[in-house]
Structures are given as structure tokens and as C-alpha cells.
XYZ file of C-alpha atoms in Angstrom:
509
model
C 0.000 0.000 0.000
C 1.295 3.423 -0.936
C 2.006 5.976 1.769
C -0.197 9.040 1.366
C 2.271 11.119 3.364
C 5.229 10.043 1.219
C 3.261 10.692 -1.966
C 2.342 14.185 -0.772
C 5.977 15.159 -0.146
C 7.236 13.650 -3.411
C 9.204 16.251 -5.416
C 8.366 18.988 -2.905
C 10.630 21.495 -1.176
C 10.433 22.197 2.557
C 11.563 25.421 4.197
C 12.665 24.709 7.772
C 13.642 27.103 10.559
C 15.299 25.922 13.746
C 16.982 23.082 11.892
C 20.058 22.985 14.113
C 18.109 22.459 17.360
C 17.059 19.222 19.069
C 13.707 18.997 17.294
C 15.067 20.464 14.065
C 17.805 17.881 13.473
C 15.333 15.099 14.281
C 12.937 16.502 11.644
C 15.746 16.617 9.076
C 16.788 13.028 9.815
C 13.226 11.745 9.516
C 12.680 13.549 6.220
C 15.867 12.134 4.709
C 15.092 8.622 5.964
C 11.333 8.353 5.403
C 10.617 10.826 2.589
C 13.171 9.576 0.037
C 11.662 11.442 -2.902
C 11.661 14.853 -1.276
C 13.136 17.448 -3.640
C 15.087 19.331 -0.976
C 15.082 21.103 2.378
C 15.917 24.794 2.616
C 17.615 25.249 5.993
C 17.652 28.750 7.436
C 21.068 29.004 9.102
C 23.149 31.877 10.398
C 26.921 32.103 10.544
C 27.963 31.369 14.118
C 31.230 31.472 16.066
C 33.167 32.415 12.962
C 31.760 29.535 10.923
C 30.074 30.083 7.577
C 26.810 28.249 6.930
C 28.528 25.616 4.738
C 30.806 24.769 7.661
C 27.838 24.642 9.999
C 26.075 22.312 7.568
C 29.091 20.001 7.639
C 28.969 20.010 11.434
C 25.248 19.289 11.307
C 25.730 16.179 9.180
C 28.055 14.761 11.850
C 25.277 14.820 14.449
C 24.612 11.476 16.152
C 21.021 11.580 14.906
C 22.239 10.483 11.450
C 24.126 7.351 12.557
C 21.259 4.995 11.665
C 20.560 6.794 8.390
C 24.168 6.444 7.210
C 24.084 2.691 7.816
C 21.637 2.340 4.909
C 22.393 5.403 2.772
C 25.495 7.142 1.478
C 26.511 10.669 2.529
C 25.097 11.818 -0.829
C 21.729 11.952 0.909
C 22.855 15.247 2.484
C 22.849 16.881 -0.948
C 19.149 17.448 -0.374
C 19.992 19.889 2.421
C 20.180 23.424 1.011
C 21.526 25.940 3.531
C 20.443 29.559 3.168
C 22.080 32.299 5.198
C 19.600 34.069 7.447
C 18.226 34.630 10.925
C 14.642 34.802 12.220
C 15.790 37.721 14.388
C 16.498 39.952 11.372
C 14.235 41.807 8.949
C 13.258 39.665 5.955
C 14.859 36.785 7.911
C 18.238 38.165 6.872
C 17.823 36.500 3.458
C 19.471 37.830 0.328
C 17.219 38.881 -2.548
C 18.390 35.848 -4.512
C 17.560 33.413 -1.705
C 14.186 35.064 -1.142
C 13.369 34.630 -4.819
C 14.433 30.973 -4.839
C 12.537 30.093 -1.666
C 9.325 31.876 -2.642
C 9.412 30.203 -6.049
C 10.080 26.634 -4.924
C 8.834 26.067 -1.371
C 5.758 23.893 -0.870
C 5.749 23.236 2.904
C 7.017 25.464 5.716
C 7.931 24.123 9.159
C 8.686 26.938 11.588
C 10.337 25.569 14.733
C 12.868 28.303 15.528
C 12.364 29.939 18.936
C 14.245 31.087 21.982
C 13.507 28.592 24.756
C 15.153 30.505 27.583
C 12.631 30.841 30.419
C 14.826 33.552 31.930
C 15.025 35.694 28.799
C 13.704 39.248 28.941
C 10.964 40.671 26.734
C 13.103 42.193 23.985
C 14.819 39.007 22.705
C 11.707 36.848 23.108
C 9.588 39.338 21.156
C 12.233 39.570 18.441
C 12.635 35.804 17.994
C 9.322 34.250 19.014
C 6.880 36.934 17.875
C 8.595 39.020 15.194
C 10.447 35.942 13.947
C 7.095 34.252 13.314
C 5.725 37.387 11.596
C 8.780 37.433 9.316
C 8.331 33.771 8.386
C 4.642 34.322 7.651
C 5.389 37.359 5.524
C 7.746 35.212 3.441
C 5.044 32.522 3.250
C 2.570 35.055 1.853
C 4.875 35.481 -1.163
C 5.357 31.775 -1.872
C 3.839 30.785 -5.212
C 3.259 27.090 -4.572
C 2.756 26.888 -0.828
C 0.616 23.951 0.298
C 0.837 24.169 4.095
C 2.522 25.798 7.093
C 3.215 24.026 10.393
C 4.073 26.294 13.309
C 5.732 24.614 16.316
C 4.363 26.230 19.451
C 4.188 24.851 23.008
C 1.479 23.345 25.191
C 2.649 25.715 27.903
C 1.475 28.835 26.076
C -1.661 28.227 28.126
C 0.066 27.184 31.347
C -1.964 29.778 33.264
C -4.916 27.381 32.727
C -5.098 24.017 34.494
C -6.891 22.556 31.479
C -6.603 23.544 27.826
C -8.193 22.437 24.582
C -6.910 22.458 21.023
C -7.971 25.994 20.252
C -6.665 29.539 20.428
C -7.194 31.319 23.699
C -7.480 35.119 23.803
C -4.358 37.167 24.518
C -4.359 39.859 27.159
C -2.365 42.160 24.860
C -2.150 42.683 21.103
C 0.994 41.821 19.214
C 1.331 45.307 17.822
C 1.111 46.932 21.256
C 3.869 44.666 22.585
C 6.044 45.294 19.527
C 5.569 49.054 19.870
C 6.550 48.897 23.541
C 9.724 46.993 22.689
C 10.551 49.550 19.988
C 9.992 52.567 22.223
C 11.100 51.594 25.749
C 14.505 50.986 27.282
C 15.501 47.594 28.674
C 15.018 48.767 32.259
C 11.572 50.190 31.468
C 10.581 46.918 29.793
C 11.777 44.954 32.822
C 9.614 47.130 35.075
C 6.600 46.721 32.792
C 6.973 42.980 32.192
C 4.967 41.689 35.215
C 1.992 43.828 34.183
C 2.151 42.501 30.622
C 2.574 38.864 31.643
C -0.341 38.844 34.099
C -0.822 35.076 34.668
C 1.911 33.983 32.257
C 4.944 32.521 34.088
C 7.524 34.097 31.758
C 8.133 35.999 28.540
C 8.558 32.754 26.597
C 4.985 31.523 27.025
C 3.658 35.082 26.590
C 5.362 35.685 23.235
C 4.659 32.174 21.957
C 0.951 32.746 22.561
C 1.085 36.033 20.661
C 2.860 34.209 17.821
C -0.014 31.705 17.592
C -2.410 34.566 16.881
C -0.118 35.826 14.135
C -0.362 32.387 12.513
C -4.149 32.488 12.833
C -4.220 35.875 11.075
C -2.731 34.251 7.968
C -4.874 31.101 7.937
C -7.186 32.542 5.267
C -4.196 32.880 2.894
C -2.775 29.382 3.242
C -3.455 26.256 5.372
C -1.873 26.696 8.818
C -1.495 24.184 11.625
C -0.181 24.852 15.124
C 1.389 21.926 16.954
C 1.812 22.301 20.709
C 4.300 19.814 22.162
C 4.726 19.521 25.918
C 8.203 18.762 27.359
C 10.112 17.141 24.472
C 12.229 14.199 25.610
C 14.506 11.587 24.055
C 13.395 9.284 21.249
C 10.822 6.568 21.766
C 11.705 4.560 18.640
C 13.344 6.755 15.986
C 16.022 7.120 14.825
C 17.012 4.784 17.675
C 15.397 4.315 21.110
C 16.729 6.768 23.694
C 18.490 9.092 21.245
C 18.821 12.647 22.554
C 21.075 15.676 22.366
C 18.922 17.726 24.733
C 19.880 18.267 28.375
C 16.451 19.608 29.290
C 13.938 17.693 31.369
C 14.510 14.116 32.555
C 17.530 13.451 30.330
C 19.379 16.370 31.921
C 19.046 15.118 35.474
C 19.723 11.520 34.362
C 22.975 12.815 32.914
C 23.978 14.346 36.241
C 22.649 11.447 38.326
C 24.631 8.882 36.363
C 27.789 10.868 37.094
C 26.983 10.729 40.806
C 26.719 14.535 40.865
C 22.931 14.947 41.098
C 21.681 13.006 44.131
C 18.399 14.736 44.953
C 15.604 15.800 42.653
C 12.504 17.866 43.509
C 9.591 16.042 41.903
C 5.923 15.556 42.685
C 5.990 11.791 42.216
C 2.190 11.511 42.105
C 1.680 14.391 39.679
C 1.263 13.770 35.952
C 4.393 14.925 34.100
C 3.568 15.613 30.468
C 6.551 14.261 28.525
C 6.480 13.676 24.773
C 9.241 11.819 22.866
C 10.908 13.795 20.107
C 10.035 11.274 17.385
C 6.322 11.586 18.200
C 6.607 15.360 17.669
C 8.528 14.872 14.416
C 6.061 12.380 12.989
C 3.031 14.467 13.889
C 4.650 17.599 12.432
C 5.245 15.917 9.080
C 1.757 14.395 9.066
C 0.299 17.849 9.705
C 2.137 19.186 6.656
C 0.382 16.502 4.611
C -2.993 16.846 6.336
C -3.196 20.614 5.960
C -1.846 20.484 2.410
C -4.520 18.021 1.239
C -7.488 19.826 2.789
C -9.048 23.202 2.052
C -8.970 24.684 5.531
C -9.236 28.431 5.820
C -8.878 28.657 9.559
C -6.009 27.660 11.794
C -6.012 24.134 13.217
C -4.466 23.453 16.637
C -3.075 20.106 17.769
C -1.745 19.143 21.195
C 1.245 16.815 20.956
C 1.047 15.664 24.558
C 0.785 12.545 26.706
C -0.913 13.658 29.933
C -4.530 12.870 28.983
C -3.761 9.950 26.662
C -1.022 8.019 28.450
C -0.242 9.834 31.716
C 3.189 9.390 33.276
C 3.889 9.687 37.002
C 7.335 9.300 38.512
C 5.758 6.961 41.043
C 5.621 4.305 38.297
C 9.432 4.157 37.921
C 10.716 5.621 41.179
C 11.791 2.241 42.558
C 13.612 1.309 39.361
C 15.563 4.496 38.622
C 18.629 3.603 40.697
C 18.564 0.093 39.229
C 18.707 1.638 35.747
C 21.662 3.818 36.762
C 23.624 0.809 38.022
C 22.667 -1.489 35.160
C 23.972 1.130 32.716
C 26.642 2.980 34.742
C 29.256 5.433 33.492
C 32.936 4.757 33.270
C 33.367 8.495 33.902
C 31.231 8.553 37.092
C 32.901 10.493 39.888
C 30.797 9.019 42.702
C 28.401 6.158 43.297
C 24.998 7.142 41.805
C 22.169 7.256 44.306
C 19.158 9.344 43.269
C 16.390 10.282 45.671
C 13.217 12.246 44.930
C 12.103 14.947 47.362
C 8.634 16.428 47.553
C 9.311 20.174 47.687
C 11.792 22.794 46.612
C 12.659 23.838 50.173
C 13.416 20.221 51.137
C 15.551 19.902 48.022
C 17.505 23.018 48.975
C 18.021 21.773 52.528
C 19.230 18.337 51.442
C 21.239 19.870 48.617
C 23.451 21.661 51.136
C 24.661 18.283 52.416
C 24.632 16.102 49.295
C 25.476 18.680 46.619
C 27.017 21.898 47.915
C 29.429 20.599 50.593
C 30.774 17.744 48.401
C 31.093 20.209 45.487
C 33.174 22.585 47.609
C 35.508 19.747 48.614
C 35.869 18.312 45.110
C 36.352 21.743 43.517
C 39.106 22.418 46.068
C 40.793 19.149 45.122
C 40.514 20.057 41.438
C 42.123 23.443 42.078
C 45.137 22.077 43.921
C 45.637 19.337 41.316
C 45.523 21.791 38.411
C 42.009 20.921 37.263
C 39.117 23.237 36.476
C 36.578 23.548 39.301
C 33.054 23.176 37.958
C 30.754 21.445 40.431
C 29.758 24.515 42.425
C 28.952 26.364 39.228
C 26.863 23.423 38.044
C 24.857 23.195 41.278
C 24.394 26.968 41.375
C 22.949 26.840 37.851
C 20.656 23.962 38.826
C 19.518 25.876 41.918
C 18.720 28.984 39.854
C 16.913 27.039 37.145
C 14.744 25.205 39.671
C 13.553 28.529 41.067
C 12.350 29.466 37.579
C 10.815 26.052 36.925
C 9.043 25.505 40.253
C 5.635 26.209 38.678
C 6.262 23.523 36.061
C 7.673 20.970 38.519
C 4.924 20.978 41.120
C 1.853 21.511 38.948
C 0.061 19.375 36.422
C -2.042 20.285 33.418
C -4.610 18.553 31.290
C -3.981 19.206 27.621
C -6.827 17.532 25.786
C -5.913 16.209 22.340
C -8.909 14.745 20.451
C -7.782 16.358 17.171
C -4.380 14.686 17.480
C -5.968 11.328 18.267
C -8.333 11.679 15.331
C -5.423 12.534 13.025
C -3.486 9.472 14.222
C -6.468 7.199 13.562
C -7.102 8.710 10.122
C -3.714 7.623 8.774
C -3.458 4.651 6.454
C -1.953 1.489 7.948
C 1.236 2.210 6.016
C 1.488 5.712 7.441
C 0.632 4.544 10.958
C 3.777 2.439 10.769
C 5.954 5.016 9.036
C 4.872 8.086 11.007
C 3.667 6.781 14.352
C 2.746 9.360 16.986
C 0.088 7.351 18.832
C 1.492 7.898 22.309
C -1.064 5.528 23.865
C 1.179 2.655 22.708
C 4.192 3.811 24.747
C 5.212 1.827 27.866
C 6.837 4.292 30.260
C 9.054 1.875 32.271
C 10.507 0.454 29.061
C 10.945 3.975 27.701
C 13.021 5.047 30.706
C 15.275 2.012 30.367
C 16.024 3.125 26.799
C 16.352 6.779 27.809
C 18.916 5.902 30.490
C 20.996 4.133 27.841
C 20.495 6.988 25.396
C 21.704 9.545 27.939
C 24.723 7.340 28.609
C 25.638 7.091 24.931
C 24.651 10.455 23.466
C 25.012 12.922 26.338
C 27.810 11.279 28.320
C 29.530 9.964 25.168
C 30.039 6.414 26.429
C 29.543 3.599 23.929
C 27.908 0.264 24.850
C 31.274 -1.519 24.580
C 32.490 0.333 27.699
C 29.731 -1.133 29.883
C 31.822 -3.949 31.373
C 34.518 -1.551 32.540
C 31.864 0.858 33.828
C 30.176 -1.875 35.868
C 33.481 -2.816 37.489
C 34.039 0.816 38.439
C 30.479 1.024 39.746
C 31.237 -1.798 42.203
C 34.387 -0.022 43.370
C 32.481 3.237 43.851
C 29.885 1.360 45.885
C 32.558 0.187 48.332
C 34.134 3.659 48.456
C 30.734 5.248 49.118
C 29.967 2.730 51.861
C 33.298 3.283 53.605
C 32.863 7.048 53.270
C 29.421 6.900 54.912
C 30.725 4.789 57.799
C 33.542 7.277 58.390
C 31.303 10.351 58.156
C 28.595 9.062 60.479
C 31.159 7.670 62.894
C 32.721 11.136 63.016
C 29.302 12.677 63.676
C 28.697 10.174 66.438
C 32.095 10.909 68.013
C 31.549 14.666 67.872
C 28.094 14.420 69.432
C 29.296 12.038 72.117
C 32.126 14.444 72.967
C 29.827 17.472 72.853
C 27.322 15.964 75.297
C 29.996 14.360 77.476
C 28.463 10.957 76.967
C 30.198 7.643 77.342
C 32.120 6.210 74.432
C 29.528 3.501 73.935
C 26.958 6.176 73.090
C 28.993 7.156 70.079
C 27.342 4.377 68.044
C 23.914 5.602 69.107
C 24.661 9.158 68.011
C 26.143 7.890 64.751
C 22.977 5.899 64.071
C 20.775 8.892 64.884
C 22.836 11.050 62.497
C 22.363 8.463 59.751
C 18.597 8.311 60.299
C 18.248 12.105 60.265
C 20.339 12.396 57.115
C 18.273 9.711 55.370
C 15.208 11.939 55.764
C 16.812 14.650 53.619
């Protein structure tokens, strides 16, 4: 049976923004692997760190996401990638007149995924990239001669001020033009002072500007078919290109990276709250299916799709909490600096209290050792960054949302059997415990750069670290017991009692 999605993309050109990011490279890989008759992909890229776009393209093709692809295809497949110099933060996307003419003449499908994801960013850069960047892409789309569809990658959290959200546009508290005018006319300090009043119930400038961008997309829906896809927290791959693949340090893969090193030992998590995670390949497959779906229907209004798991296949940390340390020791790191032991705590204040003992004090000692041995101290900086980021993310850690997704489910069911296999995004099929086994291995290989062949050596080191950690605990709690016994003038035999009490108190942190 022919694939309707593959037939739609046959001999078509795609214009892609954000192609060098986590989601972007996964989209590129999937296109090259599963849409073999695509004509080409225009990649909006900007020179960076002294590298021209051709050099950046070469770097892109070395990304680990393409390892599976290159086992079945030659490097010639990358000839379908057409870099164009530009930037969503510049007028006319920073494109030359020649590139504008080529893109507007040839492009059939636009996927706009470029955005600034910094939750700490101020209003000016988020307006320029997330809002004005989207307006600039849409303006270019309005001049495309053969445009079939536009897919705008938004975020489920644009409506995070609501506990429940449907697949529709919600009204903005401000107009795009008013916000743009304020950015054009006010100083940075004045904008910082005004920001809380503009945000109202929005947690940050990111969600605020992404919501405004959605309305810009809606304003163009009468000109060409537009879909908005709203992923939740994007995590490592479920199946494609290989289970567990990731280059992102956000979300669960970031703390798994630190936990496997033995650096992160406490994590603030509401274990009985639904955490809305969505694997990157589910987002990729749904994005490409939306390009087909919108391009083969005569919609003249924007369509919104939640790419989420919380209402379809909810995940709670409670379901894997007892297995997480087993995963870390089944797939340990050869580069671990301490014996991994991860514990979940129920609040941010408890995390900060326990972090003093299990993160900050050890980091001070190890950084001191690194200094005197000629190394580069880094642990305190790492834990300080984690501490700061958790303050910004507290709302997202200890709250849950219901993002209903009937349109996404209907789209998944409407696919042909061939396309259900080729472009699967039916998240109801995912088994979370199995997924986290694969994600732990993916973090080990792709974030910590340790290949499967090093597992035997890593497991031997893990056993050594276990003994070292055990001896260290005995010494520390014996010292506590001795100090307390001395302080209270108790008999020597009480030293064991005080040591045991110290251990029990510490275990509560």
C-alpha cells in the first residue's frame, strides 16, 4: 500500500527554521530517511562562532542523529539539504534577494520551529525571535507561489496559566502590535519594570510571546493552510532514529545525565503528579503528518493540535521511582565520579536543605581538590545553575495540566496502515518503564559519550564506587557520632547511638 504522506511530499521542497536544534535535526533526519523522494530542504542558518553556513552544515551532518541513516544510505543523501544564510531575528529573515526569490518560487511546505527557549530571557529578545520571527516567516510565506501548508511549532505551555486547555486559540491579554511598539519605544530597564503587568498570569516571557505568535499564525490562515502543533516537554526518542536518542539536556535526560555521574543526588519532583513528557520522534512524525494533512485539505482557519501525553497516556514518577537507581547501576558510566544514588524529594525547600549536604558541601571539597591538582573547578557552578533554574521552573515541577488532544488522536487514527507504521505518533502505545530504560541508555551514549562496549569496565568501576561510598558513609557518620558524644559528654559507647541517629536524620533529607 502506498504511503499518502510520502506521496504528498514527493518532489516537494520544505523550508525549515530551527533546523540545528534538538527537534530540528530530528525533523531533518526523519525527512531524509522516510521521505526519500523529497526534492530538498531549505535550511535557514546563520553564521555562528566564525563559521560560515557551509561549515555549519558540515557540522550538522556529523550529528549522532544520522548514525542509523548512514548505515543504509550514502553521505550523498545530504545533498538534499540546502543551507540559506539568514536569521529569524532579522528583517526579511536576513535572506538575500536571490535566496528570497528561490525560496518563494520553490517552497511547498514550511515548518517553523525556531524559537528562543530561555525561560529567563527578557521581553526584547523573546519578542524579536518568538513573535517578530514568526511574523517574518509568515510574511515570506505570503509570497510563496506554490505553498501547500505551514506548520508552526508552538508549546502546550502557552496556556500554562490554565489548568486545562483544549486544542484551540485562547485570547491574549495584549495585542501583538502593542507589545512590539513597547519593545521599539522603551529601554531595557523600562521593559523589565513593565513585564509583570504585561505577563499577568503567564509565568515568563517565553509563554507570553509564543501565545502572541499563535495569533499571528491564525491571522494568515485565510491565505494558506496553517497548523499549530503544541508539544509539551520534548524528551529523548521513543523509537526513531534509535530508542533513547537525545542531544537535549532539558527535562529528565538532563538530570539523568547528572545522576549517572553521581553529581545529582536529589531531585525535587511531585511523584504523584502527571508529568507531560512527549518523545521527540512523536513530535517529528506528527509535524510531518500535519504538513500533509493541511496540504490536502481546504482549511481556511487555523487548526491546533496538542502533541502531549498527559490525557492519553499519563506518566507519574511513582511508576518508575523504585527502578531508577537500578537503571543507573545497570547502565553505569565509566566516567562517574561518585556512586549514583538518586532520591526524589517532595518540595523545593526540602531539596535546597538536602542539597546543602549532598550537593554543595561535596562540590566545595571536590572543587578544592581540582584546584590544587591543576584541574578546572566546575561542580559549584553546576549546582548553582541547577539551583537557579529550579527557582524558575518551580511552577512547572509541582503543577500538572490537562492538555486535551482529540484532534491529534483523530489525526493518528485517520492515517493509512502504512502511514501509521511510518509516522507513528500514537502515544497511547508507549510503555513508560521500558521507555526510561532506553532513555537511560540513550543519555549514557549520546550525552555522556560512552559507547555500549564500555559497559563492562563501567560496571566494574560502579562496584568499586559502591565500596568507596559505603566506607565514606561509615567514616562520616562515625565522626558525627564521636563529635556528638564528645559534645554531650556521653560515654564512648553512646557514640554508636549518636552515629545511628545522624544516619537516620540524614536519610530523611
